[in-house]
Coordinates of C-alpha atoms and ligand atoms in Angstrom, one line a residue:
X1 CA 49.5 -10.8 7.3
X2 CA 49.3 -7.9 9.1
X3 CA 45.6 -6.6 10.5
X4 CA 45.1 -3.6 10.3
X5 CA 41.6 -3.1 12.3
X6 CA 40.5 0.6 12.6
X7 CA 43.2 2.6 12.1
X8 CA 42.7 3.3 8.4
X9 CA 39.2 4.0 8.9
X10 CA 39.5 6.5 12.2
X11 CA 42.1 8.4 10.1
X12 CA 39.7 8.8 7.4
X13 CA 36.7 9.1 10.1
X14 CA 38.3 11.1 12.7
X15 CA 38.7 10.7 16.4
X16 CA 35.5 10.6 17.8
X17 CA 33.3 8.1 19.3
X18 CA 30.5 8.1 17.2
X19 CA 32.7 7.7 14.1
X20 CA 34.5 5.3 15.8
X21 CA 30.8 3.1 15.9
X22 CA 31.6 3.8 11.8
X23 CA 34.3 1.0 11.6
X24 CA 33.2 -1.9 11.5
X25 CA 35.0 -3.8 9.2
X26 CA 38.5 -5.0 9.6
X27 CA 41.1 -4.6 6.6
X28 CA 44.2 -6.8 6.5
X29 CA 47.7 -4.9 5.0
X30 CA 50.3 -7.9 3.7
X31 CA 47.9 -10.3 1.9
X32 CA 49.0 -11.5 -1.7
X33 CA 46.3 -12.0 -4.3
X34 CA 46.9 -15.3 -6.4
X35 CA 44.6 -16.5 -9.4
X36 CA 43.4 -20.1 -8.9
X37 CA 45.9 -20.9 -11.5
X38 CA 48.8 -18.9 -9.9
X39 CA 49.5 -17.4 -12.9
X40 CA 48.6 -13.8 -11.8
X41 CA 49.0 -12.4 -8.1
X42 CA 48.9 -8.3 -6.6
X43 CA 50.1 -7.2 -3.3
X44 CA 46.7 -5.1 -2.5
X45 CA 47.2 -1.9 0.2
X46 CA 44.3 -3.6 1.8
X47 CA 42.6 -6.8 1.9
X48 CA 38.9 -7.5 3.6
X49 CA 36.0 -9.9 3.7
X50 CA 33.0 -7.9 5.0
X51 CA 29.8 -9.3 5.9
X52 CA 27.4 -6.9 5.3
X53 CA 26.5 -4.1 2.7
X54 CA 27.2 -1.7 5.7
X55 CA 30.6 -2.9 5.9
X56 CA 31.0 -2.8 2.4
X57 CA 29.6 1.1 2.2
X58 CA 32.5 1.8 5.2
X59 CA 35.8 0.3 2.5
X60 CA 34.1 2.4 -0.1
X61 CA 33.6 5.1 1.7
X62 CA 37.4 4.7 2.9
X63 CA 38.4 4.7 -0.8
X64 CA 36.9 7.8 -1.7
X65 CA 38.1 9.6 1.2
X66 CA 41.6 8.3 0.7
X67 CA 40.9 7.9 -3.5
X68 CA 41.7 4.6 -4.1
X69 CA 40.8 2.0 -6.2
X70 CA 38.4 -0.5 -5.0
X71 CA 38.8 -4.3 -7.0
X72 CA 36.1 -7.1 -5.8
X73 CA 37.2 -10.6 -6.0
X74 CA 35.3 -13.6 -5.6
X75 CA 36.5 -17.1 -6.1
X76 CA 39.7 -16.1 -8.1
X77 CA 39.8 -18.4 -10.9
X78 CA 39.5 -15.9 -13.3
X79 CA 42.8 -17.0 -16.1
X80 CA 44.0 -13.2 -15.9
X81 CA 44.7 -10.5 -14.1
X82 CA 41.4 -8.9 -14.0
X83 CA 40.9 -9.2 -10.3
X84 CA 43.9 -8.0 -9.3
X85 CA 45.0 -4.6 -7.6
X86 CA 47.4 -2.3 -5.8
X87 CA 44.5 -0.5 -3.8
X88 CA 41.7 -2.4 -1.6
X89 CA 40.7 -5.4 -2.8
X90 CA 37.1 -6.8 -1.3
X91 CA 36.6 -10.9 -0.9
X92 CA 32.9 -11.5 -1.2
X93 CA 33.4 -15.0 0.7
X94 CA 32.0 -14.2 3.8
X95 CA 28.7 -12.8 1.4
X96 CA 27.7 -16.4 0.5
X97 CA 24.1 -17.1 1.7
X98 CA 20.9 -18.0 -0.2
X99 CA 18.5 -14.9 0.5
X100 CA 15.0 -16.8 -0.9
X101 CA 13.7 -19.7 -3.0
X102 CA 11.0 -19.0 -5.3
X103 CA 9.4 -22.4 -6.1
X104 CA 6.5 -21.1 -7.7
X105 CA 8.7 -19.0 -10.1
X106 CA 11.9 -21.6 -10.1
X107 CA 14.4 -18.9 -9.3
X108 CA 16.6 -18.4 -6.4
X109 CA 18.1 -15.0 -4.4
X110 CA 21.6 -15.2 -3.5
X111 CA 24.1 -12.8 -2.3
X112 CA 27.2 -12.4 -4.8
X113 CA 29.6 -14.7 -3.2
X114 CA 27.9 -17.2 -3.1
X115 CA 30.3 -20.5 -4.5
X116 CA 27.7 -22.4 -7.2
X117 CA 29.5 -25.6 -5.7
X118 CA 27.0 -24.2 -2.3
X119 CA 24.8 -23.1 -3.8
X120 CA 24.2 -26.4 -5.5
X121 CA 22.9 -28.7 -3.0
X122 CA 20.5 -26.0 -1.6
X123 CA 18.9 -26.1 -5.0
X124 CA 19.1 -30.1 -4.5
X125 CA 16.8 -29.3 -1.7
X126 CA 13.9 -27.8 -4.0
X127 CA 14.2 -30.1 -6.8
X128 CA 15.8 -27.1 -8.9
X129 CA 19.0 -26.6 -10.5
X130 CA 20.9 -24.1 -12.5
X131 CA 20.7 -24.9 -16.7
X132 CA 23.9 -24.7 -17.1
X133 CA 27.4 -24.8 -16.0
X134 CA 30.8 -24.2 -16.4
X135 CA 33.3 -26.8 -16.1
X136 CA 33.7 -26.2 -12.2
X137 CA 31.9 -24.8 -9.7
X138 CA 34.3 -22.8 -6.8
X139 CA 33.5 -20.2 -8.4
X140 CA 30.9 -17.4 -7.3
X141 CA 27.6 -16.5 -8.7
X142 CA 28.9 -13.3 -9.3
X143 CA 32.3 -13.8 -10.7
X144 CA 30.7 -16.2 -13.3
X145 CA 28.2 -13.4 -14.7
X146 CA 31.4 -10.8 -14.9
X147 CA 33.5 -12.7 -17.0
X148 CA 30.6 -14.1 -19.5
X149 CA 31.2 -17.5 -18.2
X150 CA 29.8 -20.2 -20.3
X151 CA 29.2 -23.4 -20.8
X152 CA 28.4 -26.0 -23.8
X153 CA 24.8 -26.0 -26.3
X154 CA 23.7 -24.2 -29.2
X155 CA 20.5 -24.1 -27.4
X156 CA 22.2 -22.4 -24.1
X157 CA 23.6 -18.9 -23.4
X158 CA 26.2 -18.3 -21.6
X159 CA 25.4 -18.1 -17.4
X160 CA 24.4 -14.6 -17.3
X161 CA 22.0 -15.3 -19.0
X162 CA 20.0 -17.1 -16.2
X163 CA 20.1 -13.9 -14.7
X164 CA 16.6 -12.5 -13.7
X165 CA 17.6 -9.5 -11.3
X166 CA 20.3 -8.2 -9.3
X167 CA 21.8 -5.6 -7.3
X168 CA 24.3 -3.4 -7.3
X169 CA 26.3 -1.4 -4.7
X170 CA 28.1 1.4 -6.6
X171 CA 30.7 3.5 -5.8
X172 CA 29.2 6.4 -4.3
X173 CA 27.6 4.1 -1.9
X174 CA 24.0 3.7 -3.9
X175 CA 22.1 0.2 -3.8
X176 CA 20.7 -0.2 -7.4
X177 CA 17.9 -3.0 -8.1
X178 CA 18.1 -3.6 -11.4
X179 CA 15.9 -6.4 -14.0
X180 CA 14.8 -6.1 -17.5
X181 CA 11.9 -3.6 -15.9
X182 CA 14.1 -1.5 -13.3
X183 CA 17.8 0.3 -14.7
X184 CA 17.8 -2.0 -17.6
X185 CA 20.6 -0.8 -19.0
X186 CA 22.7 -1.1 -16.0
X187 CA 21.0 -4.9 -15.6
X188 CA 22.3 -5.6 -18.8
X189 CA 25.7 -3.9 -18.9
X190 CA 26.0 -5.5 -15.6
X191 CA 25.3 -9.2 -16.4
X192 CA 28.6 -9.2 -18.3
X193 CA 29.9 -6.4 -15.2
X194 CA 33.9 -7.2 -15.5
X195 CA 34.0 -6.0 -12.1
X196 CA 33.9 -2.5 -12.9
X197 CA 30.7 -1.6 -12.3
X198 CA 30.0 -1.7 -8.6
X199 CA 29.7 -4.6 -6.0
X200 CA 27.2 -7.0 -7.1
X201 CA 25.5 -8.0 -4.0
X202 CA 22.7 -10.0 -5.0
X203 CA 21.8 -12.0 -7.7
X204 CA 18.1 -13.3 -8.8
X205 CA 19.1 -16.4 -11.0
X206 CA 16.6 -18.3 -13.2
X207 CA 16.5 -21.8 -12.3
X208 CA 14.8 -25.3 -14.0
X209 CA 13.5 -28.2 -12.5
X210 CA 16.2 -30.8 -11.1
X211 CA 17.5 -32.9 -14.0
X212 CA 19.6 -36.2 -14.7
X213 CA 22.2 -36.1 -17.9
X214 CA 23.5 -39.3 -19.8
X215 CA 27.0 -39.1 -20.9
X216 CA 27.9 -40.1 -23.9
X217 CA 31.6 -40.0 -25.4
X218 CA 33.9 -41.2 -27.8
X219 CA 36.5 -40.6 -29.7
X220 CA 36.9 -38.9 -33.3
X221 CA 39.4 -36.6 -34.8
X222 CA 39.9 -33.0 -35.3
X223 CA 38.9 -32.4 -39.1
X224 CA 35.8 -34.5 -38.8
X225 CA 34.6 -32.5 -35.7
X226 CA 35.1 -29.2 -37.2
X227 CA 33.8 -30.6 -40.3
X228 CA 30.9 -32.2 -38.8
X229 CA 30.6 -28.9 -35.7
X230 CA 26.5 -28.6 -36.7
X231 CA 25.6 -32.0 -36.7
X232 CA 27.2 -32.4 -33.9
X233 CA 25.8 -29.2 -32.0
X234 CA 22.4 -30.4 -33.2
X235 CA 22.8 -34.3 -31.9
X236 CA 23.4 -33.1 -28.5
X237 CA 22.0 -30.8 -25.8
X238 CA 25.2 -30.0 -24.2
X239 CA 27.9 -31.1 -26.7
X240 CA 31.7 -31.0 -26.3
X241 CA 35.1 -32.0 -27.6
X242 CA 38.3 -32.1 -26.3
X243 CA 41.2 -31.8 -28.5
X244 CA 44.8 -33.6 -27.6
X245 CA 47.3 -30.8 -28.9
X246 CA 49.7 -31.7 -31.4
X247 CA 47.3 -34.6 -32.6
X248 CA 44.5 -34.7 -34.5
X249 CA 42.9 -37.1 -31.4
X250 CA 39.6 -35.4 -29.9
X251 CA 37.4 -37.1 -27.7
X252 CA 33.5 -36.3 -28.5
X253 CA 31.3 -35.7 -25.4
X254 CA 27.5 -35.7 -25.7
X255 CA 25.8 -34.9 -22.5
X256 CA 21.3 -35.6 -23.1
X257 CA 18.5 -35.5 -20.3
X258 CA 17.6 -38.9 -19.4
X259 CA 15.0 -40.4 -17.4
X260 CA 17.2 -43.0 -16.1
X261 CA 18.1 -43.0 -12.3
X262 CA 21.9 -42.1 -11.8
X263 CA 24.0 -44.7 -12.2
X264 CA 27.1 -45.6 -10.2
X265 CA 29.6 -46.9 -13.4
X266 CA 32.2 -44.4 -11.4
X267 CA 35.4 -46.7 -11.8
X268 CA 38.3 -45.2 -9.1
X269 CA 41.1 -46.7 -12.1
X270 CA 39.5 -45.5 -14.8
X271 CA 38.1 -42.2 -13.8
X272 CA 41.1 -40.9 -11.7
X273 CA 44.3 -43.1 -12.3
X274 CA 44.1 -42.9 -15.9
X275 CA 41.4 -40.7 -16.4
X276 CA 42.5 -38.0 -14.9
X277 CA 46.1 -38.2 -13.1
X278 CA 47.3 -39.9 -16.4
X279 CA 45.5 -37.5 -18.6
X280 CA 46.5 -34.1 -16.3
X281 CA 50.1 -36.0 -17.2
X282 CA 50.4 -36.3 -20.6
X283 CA 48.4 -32.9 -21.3
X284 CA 51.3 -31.5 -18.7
X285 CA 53.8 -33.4 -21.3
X286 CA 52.0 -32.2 -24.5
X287 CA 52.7 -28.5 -23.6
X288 CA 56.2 -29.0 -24.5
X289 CA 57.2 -28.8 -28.4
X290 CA 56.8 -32.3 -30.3
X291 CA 59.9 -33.8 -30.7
X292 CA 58.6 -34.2 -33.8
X293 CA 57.7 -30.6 -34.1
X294 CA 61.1 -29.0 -35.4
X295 CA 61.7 -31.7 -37.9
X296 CA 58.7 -30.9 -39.8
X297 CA 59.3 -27.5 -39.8
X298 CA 62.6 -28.2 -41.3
X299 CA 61.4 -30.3 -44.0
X300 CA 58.7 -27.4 -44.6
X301 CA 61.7 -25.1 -44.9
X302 CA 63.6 -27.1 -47.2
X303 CA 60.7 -28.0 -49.3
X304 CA 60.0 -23.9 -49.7
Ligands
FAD401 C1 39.6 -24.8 -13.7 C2 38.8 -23.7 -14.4 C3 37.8 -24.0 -15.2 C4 37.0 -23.0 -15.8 N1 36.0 -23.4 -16.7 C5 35.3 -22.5 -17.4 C6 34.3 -22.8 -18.3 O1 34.0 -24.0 -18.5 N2 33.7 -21.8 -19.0 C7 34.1 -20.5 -18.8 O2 33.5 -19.7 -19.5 N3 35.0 -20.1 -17.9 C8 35.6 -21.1 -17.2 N4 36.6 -20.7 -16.3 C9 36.8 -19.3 -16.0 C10 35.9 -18.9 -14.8 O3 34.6 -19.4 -14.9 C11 35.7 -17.4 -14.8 O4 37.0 -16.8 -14.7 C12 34.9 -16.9 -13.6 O5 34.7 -15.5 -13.7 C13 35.5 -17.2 -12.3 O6 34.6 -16.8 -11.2 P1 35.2 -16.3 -9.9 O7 34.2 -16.3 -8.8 O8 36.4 -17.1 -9.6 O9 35.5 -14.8 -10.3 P2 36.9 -13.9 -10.1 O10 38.0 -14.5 -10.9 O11 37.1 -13.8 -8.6 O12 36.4 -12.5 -10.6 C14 36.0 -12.4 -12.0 C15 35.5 -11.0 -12.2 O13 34.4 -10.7 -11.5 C16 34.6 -9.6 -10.6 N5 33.8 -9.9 -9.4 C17 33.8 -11.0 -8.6 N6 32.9 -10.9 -7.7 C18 32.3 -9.7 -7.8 C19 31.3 -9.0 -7.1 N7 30.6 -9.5 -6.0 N8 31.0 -7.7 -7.4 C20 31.6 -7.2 -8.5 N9 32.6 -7.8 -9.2 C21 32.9 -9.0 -8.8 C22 36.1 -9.5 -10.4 O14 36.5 -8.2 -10.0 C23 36.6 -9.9 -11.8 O15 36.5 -8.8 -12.6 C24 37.4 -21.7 -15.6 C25 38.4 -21.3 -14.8 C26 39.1 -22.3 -14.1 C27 40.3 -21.9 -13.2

């Protein structure tokens, strides 16, 4: 990884001393992008982590002067390639602090790369907590709102959602506060963003007072799920199944508030050795064809 500290920016700047007082931020030439997945990856032209709006005005102000595309990333687990790019590319990871805690009003400030798996025990701190999650948490507050990330409920939306405010840094450089009162139509455009409407800096999320959850589960089978998908959604606050392909196994997950203190039923053999290495196995396993698989198919054929 080549760095590549101020000579992009005193090309685009000029010479002088004061402009030189311009660059602050450092871009980095060489880095490959790769999804959390590693199914997607980009070579971007430049790569940087700022740490301040300023910083952040400076690579944009670099891209228009040298027109290029400008792609924010923030914990990369997006499935697809929407993150990636040939032109700058700008990590929010070093943007990751809790601004303010509203107690009266349950919500919290944060900046945009902010991981919720942070950002979590800071709530912890103030009895709060978000509503609602996806199914992990390195993720940032603002790559969950661009995708539409979601969780499990009929009664919940998806994250964005909790959304109260934010702000937006757009290309020309502008910081827009936007809410349901102030550029609402930007506020809601942007609380599903896709990453192509500015930098998000900072995010006003709508919190609820700490919780506990009882976990229920067991299993079932496809058709009586789907057959059964209201019931279920109305039996549980945050229901879920998992399917096991080329089965018709699901296991049923029911996830209620409880009173009950957290218990500690956390069994290292059955919660990791089988119930997750085993599992991570077999699902590995089960993305190859059935065995199985070709046969029916045949007999399908020859009954046509
Ligand atoms: C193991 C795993 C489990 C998952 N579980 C779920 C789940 O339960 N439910 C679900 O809905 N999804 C799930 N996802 C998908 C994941 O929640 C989303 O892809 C989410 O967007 C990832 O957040 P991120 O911070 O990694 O965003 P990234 O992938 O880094 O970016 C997502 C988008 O936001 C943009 N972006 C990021 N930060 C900013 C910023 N500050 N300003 C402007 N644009 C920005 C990017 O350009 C990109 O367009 C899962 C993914 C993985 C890998």
């Amino acid at each position: 990884m080549e760095e590549e500290p101020t000579s992009a920016c005193l090309k685009a700047w000029g010479r002088k001393t004061s402009a030189r007082r311009l660059c602050l931020v450092h871009g980095y030439k060489g880095v490959k992008f790769q999804n959390w997945a590693r199914t997607y990856g980009c070579y971007p032209e430049m790569y940087y982590q700022p740490t301040s709006v300023e910083e952040i005005r400076e690579v944009l102000a670099l891209a228009r002067q040298q027109n290029k595309r400008v792609k924010v990333v923030g914990g990369g687990h997006s499935p697809s390639d929407i993150a990636c790019t040939d032109g700058f590319m700008i990590h929010m990871g070093k943007m990751n602090r809790v601004l303010k805690v509203d107690t009266e009003k349950k919500q919290v400030t944060v900046e945009g790369g902010i991981l919720l798996a942070d950002l979590h025990p800071q709530l912890d701190k103030h009895g709060l907590a978000l509503s609602n999650l996806g199914a992990v948490s390195d993720v940032t507050a603002a790559g969950v709102i661009g995708s539409g990330t979601h969780n499990t409920g009929i009664k919940h939306g998806i994250l964005a959602t909790q959304v109260v405010a934010l702000t937006l840094l757009t290309a020309d450089g502008t910081v827009l506060e936007c809410s349901e009162s102030s550029n609402a139509e930007v506020f809601q455009a942007a609380r599903v963003h896709l990453g192509c409407l500015g930098v998000v800096l900072t995010i006003t999320l709508q919190c609820v007072p700490q919780f506990y959850l009882q976990e229920t589960s067991f299993p079932s089978t496809l058709t009586e799920v789907l057959d059964n998908l209201d019931s279920h959604l109305k039996k549980s606050e945050y229901f879920r199944f998992l399917w096991f392909p080329h089965s018709e196994n699901v296991s049923v997950i029911y996830q209620d508030h409880t009173n009950k203190p957290p218990s500690s039923s956390a069994n290292w053999f059955w919660d990791y050795a089988l119930g997750f290495y085993l599992l991570e196995f077999l699902l590995w396993i089960s993305v190859y064809p059935s065995p199985s698989q070709p046969l029916q198919e045949k007999e399908k054929q020859g009954e046509g």
